[in-house]
């Protein structure tokens, strides 16, 4: 753990990237003071429980499913969108549990995923240059000077919507929404005739028969089937917001970032001497780091020494996002270096971010074949290296979108215009997400048999 010189604001002494410039320092300061006095969004004991679960996943005893929107918007903090997102992750987790024969850690990319990194600080259209849209936590997507001006008060709005999202998710789960006795609660009406529906419902029937058999034998209801553990995650990009939500708590040492259970550092902000690495160095949460094809083994080990000097179980998750064309060359040296150094990490595949491309008609998309290929290659590479692929990180939604091509319905470039709703990156829809879960279950069974 960090030494006594670390404080939540230590990052301010390091070079920072991907942060907005606020025009009114007084409004920023008053907003951060207000935010630091608001209730936390998660609890320290939930964070500790997640760290223990990730430690078990590092040993191959669990599998991590992390998924949700590329970037939440304030306008989509609506019950049907939140519940549909939860339905997708619940259905995927059932598929994975059935195929992997191990518990699944469910982590949503929501209740805080309101900030996004951008490749440029500005956006120019028709000779007009404005600040880039960095997510609703910072500014608005409309191309106007007023909307694009970074507004500190958006942090209060983001906290409120994160709290509402978490409250609704907890209420659904505690109320029996996740009860395995009633998987029909998770059905999404628009996919009733999905090509995958028959296979999925056949799987559910088998699980239901097993549950009823066990309850008949025992003469009572099987415990722990009516609720699940569910955690939140987001890229901890806006450091002033994260600092204001980082606090000490009774009976647990250290500082906890109470804006989320599982924050991660993105590829653009993972410099070992940078502000984001300095902030992450000191928080007690389990943390993730995105790993790109350009990362070298020595640099990765140096970053691990900085973020996790004690090699703590459950602390580190490395999320490799290489792209189908690069994973075979870029990943093996990293696996070897981390393995040979005796590092405890959870390896997770992100098959989304390395496979983004633009179509001829101007849409940003991801081709399902490339996503599938990166997953398949990742499992094979880990098998060859003697390491363990213990999770997957996906951008997905429960809405009827057409943003990624391919999949069970063989969506084409021309289909993208039909229902493209993402403000930043393309997401898998429900059918494509379920197909990925089935693919992972099959790949894991191959790994077990090898």
XYZ file of C-alpha atoms in Angstrom, residues 212-423:
212
model
C -35.984 -28.222 -9.152
C -34.235 -31.574 -8.735
C -32.020 -30.217 -5.941
C -34.977 -28.622 -4.200
C -36.978 -31.838 -4.431
C -34.106 -33.808 -2.919
C -33.496 -31.309 -0.119
C -37.142 -30.549 0.541
C -36.448 -26.797 0.600
C -35.568 -23.984 -1.744
C -31.922 -23.800 -2.801
C -30.362 -20.763 -1.129
C -28.650 -17.853 -2.895
C -30.504 -18.231 -6.185
C -32.727 -15.195 -5.632
C -30.008 -12.514 -5.710
C -26.519 -11.905 -7.024
C -23.552 -9.719 -6.197
C -23.228 -6.865 -8.652
C -20.486 -4.273 -8.902
C -19.913 -1.038 -10.794
C -16.924 0.235 -12.730
C -15.847 3.216 -14.793
C -12.733 4.761 -16.226
C -11.543 7.119 -13.478
C -10.680 9.866 -15.924
C -11.871 13.098 -14.291
C -9.465 13.223 -11.370
C -11.033 16.191 -9.502
C -14.287 14.192 -9.292
C -12.493 11.015 -8.213
C -10.453 12.891 -5.597
C -13.606 14.367 -4.046
C -15.097 10.864 -3.757
C -11.970 9.335 -2.154
C -12.189 9.008 1.602
C -11.060 7.092 4.672
C -13.568 4.824 6.407
C -13.865 3.222 9.855
C -12.302 -0.213 10.393
C -10.546 -0.344 7.018
C -7.072 1.160 6.511
C -6.206 3.408 3.596
C -8.202 5.527 1.177
C -11.123 4.166 -0.835
C -12.435 5.687 -4.051
C -16.137 5.486 -3.193
C -17.365 6.617 -6.617
C -17.171 3.021 -7.879
C -16.099 -0.461 -6.867
C -13.661 -1.007 -9.723
C -12.002 1.985 -11.434
C -9.674 1.516 -14.350
C -6.949 3.527 -16.106
C -7.326 3.905 -19.857
C -4.603 3.462 -22.434
C -4.160 7.224 -22.915
C -3.533 7.981 -19.211
C -1.426 5.042 -18.010
C 1.952 6.823 -17.959
C 3.812 5.701 -14.825
C 4.881 9.267 -13.969
C 1.482 10.779 -14.772
C -1.340 12.100 -12.626
C -3.676 9.154 -13.142
C -1.104 6.544 -12.126
C -0.291 8.642 -9.064
C -3.950 8.764 -8.053
C -4.479 5.033 -8.604
C -1.309 4.237 -6.657
C -2.941 5.299 -3.425
C -6.503 3.990 -3.511
C -7.396 0.666 -1.876
C -9.826 -0.436 -4.614
C -9.047 -3.252 -6.993
C -7.953 -1.495 -10.173
C -7.737 -2.233 -13.872
C -5.278 -1.027 -16.499
C -5.928 -1.098 -20.237
C -2.980 -2.565 -22.171
C -2.452 -1.658 -25.835
C -0.223 -3.316 -28.490
C 2.387 -0.570 -28.038
C 3.097 -1.415 -24.378
C 6.498 -3.015 -23.822
C 7.188 -5.666 -21.137
C 9.629 -3.537 -19.136
C 7.231 -0.598 -19.087
C 4.376 -2.832 -17.933
C 6.441 -4.295 -15.094
C 7.510 -0.791 -14.045
C 3.846 0.266 -13.948
C 2.931 -2.794 -11.861
C 5.730 -1.994 -9.404
C 4.313 1.525 -9.089
C 0.649 0.580 -8.705
C 1.006 -2.644 -6.726
C 4.376 -2.795 -4.948
C 3.144 -5.467 -2.509
C 1.823 -7.801 -5.240
C -1.483 -7.852 -3.362
C -4.032 -10.579 -4.263
C -7.024 -9.109 -6.075
C -5.406 -5.722 -6.608
C -4.450 -5.759 -10.302
C -6.445 -6.529 -13.419
C -4.748 -6.142 -16.802
C -7.216 -5.600 -19.634
C -5.545 -6.254 -22.982
C -7.111 -4.486 -25.962
C -4.906 -5.357 -28.884
C -7.111 -5.818 -31.930
C -7.519 -9.034 -33.868
C -4.653 -8.098 -36.187
C -2.118 -7.444 -33.403
C -2.927 -9.685 -30.445
C -0.887 -12.684 -31.621
C 2.298 -10.620 -31.816
C 1.808 -8.144 -28.966
C 0.332 -10.234 -26.156
C 2.774 -13.180 -25.659
C 5.794 -11.071 -24.557
C 3.632 -9.323 -21.946
C 2.263 -12.599 -20.609
C 5.778 -14.026 -20.311
C 7.163 -10.953 -18.542
C 4.346 -10.786 -15.988
C 4.412 -14.549 -15.407
C 8.191 -14.668 -14.983
C 8.058 -11.754 -12.525
C 5.662 -13.741 -10.337
C 3.002 -11.055 -10.582
C -0.539 -11.736 -9.348
C -2.827 -10.267 -12.000
C -6.182 -11.060 -13.528
C -5.910 -11.107 -17.312
C -9.031 -9.822 -19.057
C -9.663 -9.499 -22.799
C -11.223 -6.356 -24.235
C -11.990 -7.346 -27.852
C -13.791 -4.075 -28.579
C -11.390 -1.129 -28.497
C -8.677 -2.536 -30.741
C -11.169 -3.372 -33.476
C -12.820 -0.010 -34.110
C -12.974 1.185 -37.714
C -14.862 3.651 -39.886
C -17.182 2.581 -42.701
C -17.382 4.210 -46.106
C -20.679 5.838 -45.105
C -19.105 7.555 -42.088
C -20.086 5.300 -39.170
C -17.690 4.133 -36.500
C -18.218 0.398 -36.085
C -16.719 -2.888 -34.937
C -17.029 -6.064 -36.949
C -18.269 -9.063 -35.014
C -15.834 -11.374 -36.801
C -12.891 -9.324 -35.490
C -14.302 -9.275 -31.959
C -14.780 -13.037 -32.073
C -11.317 -13.549 -33.552
C -9.606 -11.559 -30.801
C -11.397 -13.576 -28.112
C -10.505 -16.882 -29.746
C -6.886 -15.847 -30.248
C -6.629 -14.583 -26.674
C -7.768 -17.893 -25.208
C -5.304 -19.763 -27.438
C -2.407 -17.431 -26.588
C -3.026 -17.774 -22.862
C -3.182 -21.578 -23.185
C 0.146 -21.572 -25.030
C 1.748 -19.259 -22.434
C 0.499 -21.263 -19.465
C -1.461 -18.274 -18.188
C -5.156 -17.872 -17.520
C -7.630 -15.623 -19.316
C -10.021 -14.852 -16.477
C -12.436 -12.294 -17.835
C -13.849 -10.225 -20.667
C -14.534 -6.486 -20.946
C -17.286 -5.480 -23.408
C -19.179 -2.417 -24.549
C -22.786 -3.515 -24.881
C -26.383 -2.457 -24.442
C -29.793 -4.034 -23.979
C -31.295 -1.736 -26.599
C -32.159 -2.723 -30.160
C -29.187 -0.965 -31.732
C -27.294 -1.609 -34.957
C -23.788 -0.340 -34.203
C -21.541 -3.413 -34.664
C -21.787 -5.364 -37.895
C -22.084 -9.134 -38.197
C -23.342 -11.541 -35.564
C -26.352 -13.843 -35.615
C -28.408 -11.541 -37.848
C -25.421 -10.716 -40.076
C -25.779 -6.946 -39.822
C -24.098 -5.065 -42.667
C -22.749 -1.530 -43.060
C -26.074 -0.470 -44.548
C -27.879 -1.618 -41.370
C -25.948 0.822 -39.180
C -28.141 3.792 -40.101
C -31.242 1.960 -38.876
C -30.540 2.228 -35.121
C -27.168 3.833 -34.391
C -27.564 5.644 -31.060
C -24.110 5.697 -29.427
C -22.607 9.137 -28.787
